[in-house]
Coordinates of C-alpha atoms and ligand atoms in Angstrom, one line a residue:
Chain S
M1 CA 86.0 171.7 86.4
R2 CA 82.5 170.9 85.5
L3 CA 79.6 173.0 86.5
Q4 CA 77.4 171.7 89.3
R5 CA 74.1 171.1 87.6
E6 CA 70.7 170.4 89.0
T7 CA 69.8 166.7 88.6
R8 CA 66.3 165.1 88.4
N9 CA 64.8 161.8 87.6
T10 CA 63.4 161.2 84.1
R11 CA 60.7 159.1 85.8
D12 CA 59.4 162.1 87.6
G13 CA 58.9 163.7 84.3
Y14 CA 56.8 160.7 83.2
A15 CA 54.7 160.9 86.4
A16 CA 54.1 164.7 85.8
A17 CA 53.0 164.1 82.2
L18 CA 50.6 161.3 83.2
L19 CA 48.9 163.5 85.8
E20 CA 48.6 166.3 83.2
L21 CA 47.2 163.9 80.6
G22 CA 44.9 162.2 83.0
E23 CA 43.4 165.4 84.1
K24 CA 42.5 166.5 80.6
D25 CA 41.6 163.2 78.9
E26 CA 39.3 160.5 80.2
R27 CA 40.8 158.0 77.8
I28 CA 44.1 157.9 79.5
V29 CA 44.6 154.5 81.4
V30 CA 47.7 153.4 83.1
L31 CA 48.9 149.8 83.8
D32 CA 51.9 148.6 85.8
A33 CA 53.3 145.2 86.8
D34 CA 54.2 145.4 90.5
L35 CA 56.7 148.3 90.0
A36 CA 54.4 151.3 90.4
K37 CA 56.8 152.9 92.9
S38 CA 59.8 152.4 90.7
T39 CA 58.2 153.5 87.4
Q40 CA 56.4 156.3 89.3
T41 CA 52.9 155.4 87.9
E42 CA 51.9 155.3 91.6
K43 CA 51.2 159.0 91.4
F44 CA 48.6 158.5 88.7
K45 CA 47.2 155.6 90.6
Q46 CA 46.6 157.8 93.7
R47 CA 44.9 160.5 91.6
F48 CA 42.9 158.3 89.2
P49 CA 42.5 154.9 90.9
E50 CA 39.6 153.9 88.6
R51 CA 41.9 154.3 85.6
F52 CA 44.8 152.4 86.9
V53 CA 45.3 148.6 87.0
D54 CA 48.2 146.8 88.6
C55 CA 48.6 143.6 86.7
G56 CA 50.9 142.0 89.3
V57 CA 54.2 140.4 88.4
A58 CA 53.0 139.4 84.9
E59 CA 54.6 141.5 82.1
Q60 CA 53.3 139.5 79.2
N61 CA 49.8 139.8 80.5
L62 CA 50.4 143.5 81.1
M63 CA 51.1 144.1 77.4
A64 CA 48.3 141.9 76.1
T65 CA 45.8 143.5 78.5
A66 CA 47.0 146.9 77.3
A67 CA 46.3 145.9 73.7
G68 CA 42.8 144.9 74.7
L69 CA 42.1 148.1 76.6
A70 CA 43.4 150.2 73.7
A71 CA 41.0 148.3 71.4
T72 CA 38.2 149.8 73.4
G73 CA 39.4 153.3 72.6
K74 CA 41.6 154.0 75.5
I75 CA 45.1 155.5 75.3
V76 CA 47.1 153.1 77.4
F77 CA 50.4 153.6 79.2
A78 CA 52.0 150.4 80.2
S79 CA 55.0 150.5 82.5
T80 CA 57.6 148.2 84.0
F81 CA 61.4 147.9 83.8
A82 CA 62.8 148.2 80.2
V83 CA 64.2 144.7 80.3
F84 CA 60.9 143.0 81.0
A85 CA 58.7 145.4 78.9
T86 CA 60.7 144.7 75.8
G87 CA 62.3 141.3 76.5
R88 CA 59.8 139.2 78.5
A89 CA 56.8 140.7 76.6
Y90 CA 58.3 141.1 73.2
D91 CA 55.8 138.8 71.4
Q92 CA 52.8 140.5 73.0
V93 CA 54.3 143.9 72.0
R94 CA 54.9 142.7 68.5
N95 CA 51.9 140.5 67.7
N96 CA 49.2 142.0 69.9
I97 CA 50.1 145.7 70.2
A98 CA 52.0 146.7 67.0
Y99 CA 50.4 144.3 64.5
S100 CA 47.0 145.7 65.5
N101 CA 48.5 149.2 65.5
L102 CA 47.0 150.0 68.9
D103 CA 47.4 153.0 71.1
V104 CA 49.7 151.5 73.7
K105 CA 52.5 153.7 75.0
I106 CA 55.2 151.5 76.6
C107 CA 56.9 153.7 79.0
A108 CA 59.7 151.7 80.6
S109 CA 62.1 152.8 83.3
H110 CA 65.5 151.3 84.3
G111 CA 66.8 151.2 80.8
G112 CA 70.6 150.7 80.4
I113 CA 73.6 150.0 82.5
T114 CA 72.9 152.7 85.1
V115 CA 70.5 150.3 86.8
G116 CA 73.7 149.6 88.7
E117 CA 73.9 147.1 91.6
D118 CA 71.0 144.9 90.6
G119 CA 73.2 143.7 87.8
S120 CA 72.8 142.1 84.4
S121 CA 69.3 140.5 84.7
H122 CA 67.9 144.0 85.3
Q123 CA 70.0 146.0 82.8
A124 CA 68.3 146.4 79.5
L125 CA 71.0 146.8 76.8
E126 CA 69.0 145.5 73.8
D127 CA 65.7 147.1 74.3
I128 CA 66.2 149.9 71.7
T129 CA 67.2 147.3 69.1
L130 CA 64.2 145.1 69.9
M131 CA 61.7 147.9 69.8
R132 CA 63.2 149.6 66.7
A133 CA 62.8 146.3 64.8
V134 CA 59.0 146.2 65.4
P135 CA 57.1 147.7 62.5
R136 CA 54.9 150.7 63.5
M137 CA 56.8 151.2 66.8
K138 CA 58.1 154.6 67.6
V139 CA 61.1 154.8 69.9
V140 CA 61.9 157.8 72.0
V141 CA 64.8 158.1 74.5
P142 CA 64.5 161.4 76.4
A143 CA 67.5 162.9 78.2
D144 CA 66.1 164.8 81.2
Y145 CA 63.1 165.5 83.3
Y146 CA 61.6 168.1 80.9
E147 CA 62.2 166.2 77.8
T148 CA 60.6 163.1 79.3
R149 CA 57.6 165.1 80.4
E150 CA 57.1 166.6 77.0
A151 CA 57.9 163.5 75.0
V152 CA 55.3 161.5 76.9
K153 CA 52.7 164.1 76.3
A154 CA 53.6 164.1 72.6
V155 CA 53.5 160.3 72.0
A156 CA 50.1 160.1 73.8
Y157 CA 48.5 161.7 70.7
I158 CA 50.7 160.2 68.0
P159 CA 48.5 157.3 66.8
G160 CA 49.8 153.7 67.4
P161 CA 52.4 152.1 69.6
A162 CA 55.4 153.9 71.1
Y163 CA 58.3 153.0 73.3
V164 CA 59.7 155.5 75.7
R165 CA 62.9 154.6 77.5
M166 CA 63.7 156.1 80.8
G167 CA 66.6 155.5 83.2
R168 CA 67.1 154.9 86.9
P169 CA 69.5 157.6 88.1
K170 CA 69.0 161.2 88.4
V171 CA 70.4 163.0 85.4
P172 CA 71.4 166.7 84.8
V173 CA 68.6 168.9 83.8
L174 CA 69.4 170.2 80.3
F175 CA 66.2 171.9 79.4
D176 CA 63.6 174.0 81.1
E177 CA 59.9 174.6 81.7
G178 CA 59.4 176.0 78.3
Y179 CA 61.0 173.2 76.4
R180 CA 59.3 172.3 73.1
F181 CA 59.7 168.6 72.2
E182 CA 59.7 168.1 68.4
F183 CA 58.9 164.4 67.7
G184 CA 61.1 162.9 65.0
K185 CA 63.4 165.9 64.8
A186 CA 67.0 165.7 66.0
R187 CA 68.0 168.7 68.0
V188 CA 71.3 170.5 67.6
M189 CA 72.5 171.0 71.1
R190 CA 75.8 172.6 70.1
G191 CA 77.2 173.5 66.6
G192 CA 80.6 172.4 65.4
R193 CA 82.4 171.5 62.1
D194 CA 84.9 168.8 63.0
V195 CA 82.7 165.9 64.0
T196 CA 79.0 165.0 64.6
V197 CA 78.4 163.4 67.9
I198 CA 75.0 161.8 68.1
A199 CA 73.6 160.9 71.5
C200 CA 70.3 160.5 73.4
G201 CA 69.0 159.7 76.9
Y202 CA 71.6 159.3 79.6
M203 CA 74.4 159.8 77.1
L204 CA 73.4 163.3 76.0
H205 CA 74.9 165.1 79.0
Q206 CA 78.1 162.9 78.7
A207 CA 78.4 163.9 75.0
L208 CA 77.9 167.6 75.9
D209 CA 80.6 167.3 78.5
A210 CA 82.9 165.6 76.0
A211 CA 82.3 168.4 73.5
E212 CA 83.2 170.9 76.2
E213 CA 86.4 169.1 76.9
L214 CA 87.2 168.9 73.2
A215 CA 86.4 172.6 72.6
R216 CA 89.2 173.5 75.1
E217 CA 91.6 171.7 72.7
G218 CA 90.2 173.4 69.7
I219 CA 88.1 170.5 68.4
E220 CA 84.6 171.6 67.5
A221 CA 82.1 168.8 68.0
E222 CA 78.5 169.2 66.8
V223 CA 76.2 167.4 69.3
L224 CA 72.9 166.1 68.1
N225 CA 70.2 165.0 70.5
L226 CA 68.6 162.1 68.8
H227 CA 65.7 161.8 71.3
T228 CA 63.6 160.2 68.6
V229 CA 65.4 157.0 67.5
K230 CA 62.5 156.0 65.3
P231 CA 61.4 157.4 63.0
L232 CA 64.9 158.6 62.3
D233 CA 65.5 162.3 61.4
R234 CA 67.2 161.5 58.1
E235 CA 67.5 165.1 56.9
G236 CA 68.8 166.4 60.2
I237 CA 71.5 163.7 60.4
L238 CA 72.5 163.9 56.8
E239 CA 72.7 167.7 56.9
S240 CA 75.1 167.7 59.9
V241 CA 77.2 164.8 58.7
S242 CA 77.6 166.3 55.2
R243 CA 79.3 169.3 56.9
T244 CA 81.5 167.4 59.4
G245 CA 82.3 164.3 57.5
R246 CA 82.7 162.2 60.7
V247 CA 80.2 160.7 63.1
V248 CA 80.4 159.3 66.6
S249 CA 77.3 157.7 68.1
C250 CA 76.9 157.3 71.9
E251 CA 74.3 155.0 73.5
E252 CA 73.8 153.5 76.9
H253 CA 73.0 150.3 75.1
S254 CA 74.5 147.6 73.0
V255 CA 76.1 148.8 69.8
L256 CA 74.3 146.0 67.9
G257 CA 71.3 147.5 66.1
G258 CA 70.6 150.4 68.5
V259 CA 71.1 154.1 68.1
G260 CA 74.4 153.8 66.3
G261 CA 73.0 151.0 64.2
A262 CA 70.1 153.3 63.1
V263 CA 72.5 156.0 62.1
A264 CA 74.8 153.6 60.3
E265 CA 72.0 152.1 58.3
L266 CA 71.0 155.5 57.1
L267 CA 74.6 156.6 56.2
V268 CA 75.7 153.5 54.5
E269 CA 72.9 153.9 52.0
E270 CA 72.8 157.7 51.7
L271 CA 76.2 159.1 52.6
P272 CA 78.9 156.6 53.6
T273 CA 80.8 158.3 56.3
P274 CA 83.6 157.2 58.7
M275 CA 82.0 156.4 62.0
R276 CA 82.8 155.3 65.5
M277 CA 80.2 153.7 67.9
I278 CA 80.3 154.2 71.6
G279 CA 78.2 151.7 73.6
I280 CA 78.2 148.3 75.1
R281 CA 80.1 145.8 72.9
D282 CA 78.1 142.6 72.7
S283 CA 78.3 141.8 76.4
F284 CA 76.0 141.5 79.4
G285 CA 76.1 144.1 82.2
T286 CA 77.3 143.5 85.7
S287 CA 76.8 144.8 89.3
G288 CA 78.4 148.0 90.4
T289 CA 77.4 151.6 91.0
A290 CA 76.0 153.5 88.0
E291 CA 79.1 155.8 87.9
E292 CA 81.5 152.9 88.1
L293 CA 79.7 151.0 85.3
V294 CA 79.5 154.1 83.1
E295 CA 83.3 154.3 83.3
H296 CA 83.9 150.5 83.1
F297 CA 82.0 150.3 79.8
G298 CA 83.6 153.5 78.5
L299 CA 80.4 155.6 78.4
D300 CA 81.8 158.6 80.2
A301 CA 82.6 162.0 78.8
H302 CA 86.4 161.5 79.0
H303 CA 86.2 158.3 77.0
I304 CA 83.9 159.9 74.4
A305 CA 86.4 162.7 74.0
E306 CA 89.2 160.2 73.7
V307 CA 87.5 158.3 71.0
V308 CA 86.9 161.6 69.1
R309 CA 90.5 162.6 69.5
G310 CA 91.7 159.3 68.1
F311 CA 89.2 159.4 65.3
L312 CA 90.3 162.9 64.2
A313 CA 94.0 162.3 64.6
Chain F
M1 CA 89.6 111.2 127.4
I2 CA 86.1 111.4 126.0
I3 CA 83.7 109.0 127.7
P4 CA 81.2 107.8 125.1
M5 CA 77.7 108.8 126.0
R6 CA 75.1 106.0 126.1
R7 CA 72.7 106.9 123.3
P8 CA 69.0 106.6 124.3
E9 CA 66.9 104.4 122.1
G10 CA 63.4 104.3 120.5
A11 CA 61.1 107.3 120.9
A12 CA 63.5 109.0 123.3
A13 CA 66.3 108.8 120.8
R14 CA 64.2 110.3 118.1
E15 CA 63.2 113.1 120.4
M16 CA 66.8 113.8 121.2
E17 CA 67.8 113.7 117.6
E18 CA 65.1 116.2 116.8
K19 CA 66.1 118.5 119.5
E20 CA 69.7 118.4 118.3
L21 CA 68.7 118.9 114.7
R22 CA 66.5 121.8 115.6
E23 CA 69.3 123.5 117.6
Y24 CA 71.8 122.8 114.9
L25 CA 69.7 124.2 112.1
E26 CA 68.3 127.2 114.1
N27 CA 71.9 128.2 115.0
I28 CA 72.9 128.2 111.4
A29 CA 69.8 130.1 110.4
K30 CA 70.6 132.7 112.9
E31 CA 74.1 133.1 111.5
V32 CA 72.7 133.2 108.0
R33 CA 70.3 136.0 108.9
W34 CA 73.2 137.9 110.4
D35 CA 75.2 137.5 107.2
I36 CA 72.2 138.6 105.1
V37 CA 71.7 141.8 107.0
R38 CA 75.4 142.7 107.1
M39 CA 75.9 141.8 103.4
I40 CA 73.0 144.0 102.2
G41 CA 73.8 146.7 104.7
L42 CA 77.4 147.0 103.5
A43 CA 76.3 146.8 99.9
G44 CA 73.9 149.7 100.4
S45 CA 71.3 148.0 98.2
G46 CA 69.5 144.7 97.9
H47 CA 66.4 142.8 99.1
P48 CA 66.4 142.0 102.8
G49 CA 62.7 141.2 103.2
G50 CA 62.5 138.2 100.8
S51 CA 66.0 137.0 101.8
L52 CA 65.1 136.8 105.5
S53 CA 61.8 135.1 104.8
C54 CA 63.4 132.2 103.0
A55 CA 66.5 131.8 105.3
D56 CA 65.2 128.9 107.3
I57 CA 64.1 127.0 104.1
L58 CA 67.5 127.4 102.5
V59 CA 69.3 126.3 105.7
C60 CA 67.1 123.1 105.9
L61 CA 67.9 122.3 102.2
Y62 CA 71.7 122.9 102.4
F63 CA 72.4 121.7 105.9
H64 CA 70.0 118.8 106.1
K65 CA 68.2 117.7 103.1
M66 CA 70.3 118.1 100.0
N67 CA 72.9 115.7 98.9
H68 CA 75.7 118.0 97.8
D69 CA 79.5 118.5 98.0
P70 CA 80.8 122.0 98.2
G71 CA 84.2 120.7 97.1
R72 CA 82.7 119.4 93.9
P73 CA 80.0 121.9 92.7
D74 CA 79.8 120.0 89.4
W75 CA 79.3 116.5 90.9
R76 CA 76.9 114.8 88.6
H77 CA 74.8 113.2 91.4
R78 CA 74.3 116.4 93.5
D79 CA 70.8 117.5 94.3
R80 CA 70.0 120.8 92.5
F81 CA 68.6 124.0 94.0
V82 CA 67.2 126.8 91.9
L83 CA 66.5 130.2 93.4
S84 CA 63.6 131.2 91.1
K85 CA 63.0 134.3 93.2
G86 CA 66.5 135.5 92.4
H87 CA 66.4 138.7 94.3
A88 CA 66.8 136.6 97.5
A89 CA 70.4 136.0 96.3
P90 CA 71.9 137.1 99.7
A91 CA 70.2 134.2 101.4
L92 CA 71.6 131.8 98.9
Y93 CA 75.1 133.4 99.1
A94 CA 75.1 133.1 102.9
V95 CA 74.2 129.3 102.8
L96 CA 76.7 128.6 100.0
A97 CA 79.5 130.4 101.9
R98 CA 78.7 128.6 105.1
S99 CA 78.6 125.3 103.2
G100 CA 82.1 126.0 102.0
Y101 CA 81.5 126.8 98.3
F102 CA 83.6 130.0 98.7
D103 CA 85.2 132.2 101.3
R104 CA 82.8 133.9 103.6
E105 CA 84.7 137.2 103.1
E106 CA 83.3 137.4 99.6
L107 CA 79.9 138.2 101.2
W108 CA 81.1 141.7 102.1
K109 CA 81.7 142.5 98.4
L110 CA 78.2 141.8 97.4
R111 CA 77.0 143.9 94.4
R112 CA 80.4 145.6 94.0
L113 CA 82.0 145.9 90.6
G114 CA 84.1 142.8 89.9
S115 CA 82.5 140.8 92.8
M116 CA 81.7 137.1 92.3
L117 CA 78.4 137.9 94.1
Q118 CA 76.2 139.7 91.7
G119 CA 72.9 141.5 92.6
H120 CA 71.1 138.4 91.3
P121 CA 72.6 134.9 91.0
D122 CA 75.0 134.3 88.2
R123 CA 76.1 130.7 87.6
L124 CA 79.2 131.7 85.8
K125 CA 80.5 133.8 88.6
T126 CA 79.4 132.0 91.8
P127 CA 80.3 128.4 92.6
G128 CA 77.2 126.5 93.7
V129 CA 74.7 128.6 91.7
E130 CA 73.0 126.1 89.3
I131 CA 71.4 128.6 87.0
S132 CA 71.3 132.4 86.6
T133 CA 68.0 134.0 87.8
G134 CA 66.6 137.4 88.5
S135 CA 63.9 137.7 86.0
L136 CA 61.0 136.2 87.9
G137 CA 58.9 133.3 86.7
Q138 CA 61.6 131.4 84.9
G139 CA 63.5 129.5 87.5
L140 CA 60.8 126.9 88.1
A141 CA 60.7 126.0 84.4
A142 CA 64.5 125.6 84.5
A143 CA 64.1 123.3 87.5
V144 CA 61.6 121.3 85.4
G145 CA 64.1 121.0 82.7
M146 CA 66.8 119.8 85.2
A147 CA 64.4 117.2 86.6
L148 CA 63.6 116.0 83.1
G149 CA 67.3 115.8 82.2
L150 CA 68.2 113.9 85.4
R151 CA 65.3 111.5 84.9
M152 CA 66.4 110.8 81.3
E153 CA 69.8 109.7 82.4
G154 CA 68.6 107.7 85.4
N155 CA 70.3 110.1 87.7
P156 CA 68.8 109.8 91.2
A157 CA 69.4 113.4 92.1
H158 CA 66.5 115.6 93.3
V159 CA 65.7 119.1 92.1
Y160 CA 64.4 121.8 94.5
A161 CA 63.1 125.3 93.5
L162 CA 62.1 128.2 95.6
I163 CA 59.5 130.6 94.2
G164 CA 57.8 133.7 95.6
D165 CA 54.1 134.4 96.0
G166 CA 54.4 137.6 93.9
E167 CA 56.4 135.7 91.5
S168 CA 53.5 133.2 91.2
Q169 CA 51.6 135.8 89.3
E170 CA 53.9 135.1 86.3
G171 CA 52.2 132.9 83.7
G172 CA 55.5 131.1 83.3
I173 CA 55.1 129.6 86.8
W174 CA 51.9 127.9 85.7
E175 CA 53.3 126.7 82.4
A176 CA 56.1 125.0 84.3
A177 CA 53.6 123.7 86.8
M178 CA 51.5 122.1 84.0
L179 CA 54.5 120.5 82.4
A180 CA 55.8 119.1 85.6
G181 CA 52.4 117.7 86.6
H182 CA 51.9 116.2 83.2
Q183 CA 55.3 114.6 83.3
R184 CA 54.8 113.4 86.8
L185 CA 58.2 114.7 87.9
R186 CA 58.6 113.0 91.2
N187 CA 62.2 114.2 91.4
L188 CA 61.1 117.8 91.6
T189 CA 60.0 119.7 94.8
A190 CA 59.1 123.3 94.7
I191 CA 58.8 125.5 97.8
L192 CA 56.6 128.6 97.9
D193 CA 57.9 131.4 100.1
H194 CA 54.4 132.6 101.0
N195 CA 55.1 135.8 102.8
G196 CA 52.0 137.6 101.6
L197 CA 53.9 140.6 100.2
Q198 CA 55.3 141.8 96.9
I199 CA 56.5 145.3 95.9
D200 CA 53.3 147.2 95.4
G201 CA 51.7 145.8 98.6
R202 CA 50.0 142.7 99.8
C203 CA 49.6 140.0 97.2
C204 CA 45.9 139.6 98.1
E205 CA 45.3 143.2 97.2
V206 CA 47.6 143.5 94.1
L207 CA 46.6 140.2 92.5
D208 CA 45.1 137.5 94.7
L209 CA 46.5 134.0 94.5
G210 CA 43.2 132.7 95.9
D211 CA 43.2 129.1 97.2
I212 CA 46.8 128.5 96.2
A213 CA 47.0 124.9 97.5
S214 CA 44.0 123.8 95.4
R215 CA 45.5 125.5 92.3
W216 CA 48.7 123.5 92.6
R217 CA 46.7 120.3 93.2
A218 CA 44.7 121.0 90.1
F219 CA 48.0 121.2 88.2
G220 CA 48.9 117.6 89.3
W221 CA 51.1 118.4 92.2
E222 CA 51.1 116.9 95.7
V223 CA 50.8 119.8 98.2
L224 CA 52.0 120.2 101.8
E225 CA 51.8 123.3 104.0
V226 CA 54.3 124.2 106.7
N227 CA 55.3 127.0 109.0
G228 CA 58.3 128.2 107.0
H229 CA 60.2 129.2 110.1
D230 CA 59.9 125.9 111.9
V231 CA 63.0 124.0 110.7
L232 CA 61.6 120.6 111.8
E233 CA 58.4 121.1 110.0
I234 CA 60.3 122.1 106.9
C235 CA 62.6 119.1 107.1
C236 CA 59.7 116.7 107.7
A237 CA 57.9 118.0 104.6
L238 CA 61.0 117.8 102.5
D239 CA 61.4 114.1 103.6
K240 CA 57.7 113.4 102.8
A241 CA 58.1 114.9 99.3
D242 CA 60.6 112.1 98.5
E243 CA 57.7 109.6 98.7
F244 CA 55.4 111.4 96.2
D245 CA 54.7 109.9 92.8
R246 CA 54.5 113.3 91.3
P247 CA 56.0 116.8 91.8
G248 CA 55.7 118.2 95.3
M249 CA 54.8 121.7 96.3
I250 CA 55.6 122.8 99.9
I251 CA 53.7 126.0 100.7
A252 CA 55.8 127.6 103.4
H253 CA 53.9 130.2 105.4
T254 CA 56.5 132.9 106.1
V255 CA 57.0 136.4 107.4
K256 CA 58.8 138.8 105.1
G257 CA 61.8 140.3 106.9
K258 CA 61.7 137.5 109.5
G259 CA 64.1 138.0 112.4
V260 CA 64.4 141.8 112.3
S261 CA 61.4 143.4 114.0
F262 CA 61.3 146.6 112.0
M263 CA 61.6 144.7 108.7
E264 CA 58.9 142.1 109.5
N265 CA 55.9 142.4 107.4
N266 CA 57.2 145.8 106.2
V267 CA 56.8 146.2 102.4
D268 CA 59.4 149.0 102.5
F269 CA 62.1 146.6 103.1
H270 CA 61.4 144.5 100.0
G271 CA 64.2 146.2 98.1
K272 CA 65.8 148.7 100.4
A273 CA 69.0 148.2 102.4
P274 CA 69.2 149.2 106.0
T275 CA 71.1 152.3 106.9
P276 CA 74.3 151.8 108.9
E277 CA 72.4 152.5 112.1
E278 CA 69.5 150.2 111.1
M279 CA 72.0 147.5 110.2
E280 CA 73.7 147.7 113.7
K281 CA 70.3 147.6 115.3
A282 CA 69.2 144.6 113.2
L283 CA 72.5 142.7 113.9
K284 CA 72.1 143.2 117.6
E285 CA 68.6 141.9 117.5
I286 CA 69.6 138.8 115.6
E287 CA 72.5 138.2 118.0
G288 CA 70.2 138.5 121.0
S289 CA 67.5 136.2 119.6
Ligands
TPP1 C1 60.1 139.3 85.4 C2 60.3 140.2 86.5 N1 59.4 141.2 86.7 C3 59.6 142.1 87.7 C4 60.7 142.0 88.6 C5 60.9 143.0 89.7 N2 60.6 142.4 91.0 C6 61.6 141.9 91.8 S1 61.1 141.3 93.2 C7 59.5 141.6 92.7 C8 58.3 141.1 93.7 C9 58.4 139.7 94.0 O1 57.5 139.4 95.0 P1 57.6 138.0 95.7 O2 57.8 136.9 94.6 O3 56.5 137.8 96.6 O4 59.0 138.1 96.4 P2 59.3 138.1 98.0 O5 58.1 138.6 98.7 O6 59.6 136.7 98.4 O7 60.5 139.0 98.1 C10 59.4 142.2 91.5 C11 58.2 142.6 90.8 C12 61.6 140.9 88.3 N3 62.7 140.7 89.0 N4 61.3 140.0 87.3
MG2 MG1 56.3 137.6 98.6

């Protein structure tokens, strides 16, 4: 039996951070592309209408406009769904925002398969790969309401571009009011000596549940919260893996070049280690409820536990 | 025994034909609206507003204008339809089912895991869907590509595309408009579902389209304006567009949520399914209309 946990939207954490930032800092400007209700930037719009611009259904223009605003000294938050922020506007993000190293914080909602019923066109499964590949881009995938709130406040003042990926569904609250977000530092959520399970975002609570399940069988999984996918916490990962000797990465994303890819790139050069990757295997998404899809694509805790068992056997 | 009716001739004949055509199309449109509401209601998610606003247009295309054969979705000479505003998929699914592309029972599995009817159109899963859409601002360009391809091979088929007014804020719409105008694609007709609403509110407040007819003309298109809920006006404009020597744009003035009083002009029903009670209420209203 799993504990009933409180659940909240990561997007609400984003909205809370924006209000806090906007109150303290005149330079904070927020842009959206006709999805202000979904991304929750609407709350900022209501409080600071003069520092909010709705660019309409025009994501490429959204990102290029954000670049220009940032060039006038503003700290710009640009929001839309993850698939459009990183896919449709990729070139604007790369050539306008990152190449000029501008203070644009791309905070996208609806990342991953848990978008659900809208189906493949709206499910971003390659966004982490795309953003990770852009020089100067930082990539953060927070796991709950509090981590999102604190991560957004942190990236606001880390110079240059950043990508923050949020999801659609409510997710279990794992942290609390006093949570301290350490940018670039993987957080050990649970110690263990048999295997290192690396997860972030939506997958973190699934990984923790899997570890719980495994613990009952005597398998001790160490769970790392890799909230910052880039820059990668090389020391943190190497330290854990050198003790456990086995790694399993979990991402609500394609396994091609994403979270697992980042970890594998590090290990293959520094500490070749047997590894398994959990994620979407080179395929588009599909329509269904978030819970159904999580199971369908093998992202649920039971499947993670099963992979670990098979790996250690 | 059936006694053959003496057909009236001349103007009287045309009037009668028009009356029959109107009744025929309006009846189908009513059934299509019913299907849209039920399909989204049962799915528990989806986009009723923009599906209802374009229902009459799609019915005119599939049940009057377009040359197509549901038994042969890959027939080379079929006219093509592209739903650029892919979130109105329920409207497309309803007309495809009613045309006979697939069993109507499929409609009640909309958006479910494993269903042939995805949240947004998927050409690999649904017979009759020409190209997968859902990311706004791309379908019109795909239609331009189809029109070019058909022209290259001397294929007489015509291409139709439906775009939204919020969608018209995408730069890609205007890149496609420029190419089609430059290429004088007379085998392409686009229809604008001009319901005045997008997600964040009224289009004129979010990002105004201004004098939209002049903008299309300036891009080299012939422009017509119709009441997008008057089936005869729509059919008449579609016929006229055949005669153009360049791409045609039919600006259809529509009401978002048309046919269900509490959804009409209500931005909340852009992307929200009716509750079971709301669904029953809406279905009754459509039946009684
Ligand atoms: C590229 C892209 N950006 C954003 C969205 C999300 N979205 C879906 S519908 C919509 C509003 C569309 O408004 P409109 O074209 O007027 O549609 P209608 O009123 O006919 O429903 C938006 C922003 C999308 N599907 N694709
Ligand atoms: Mg509209």
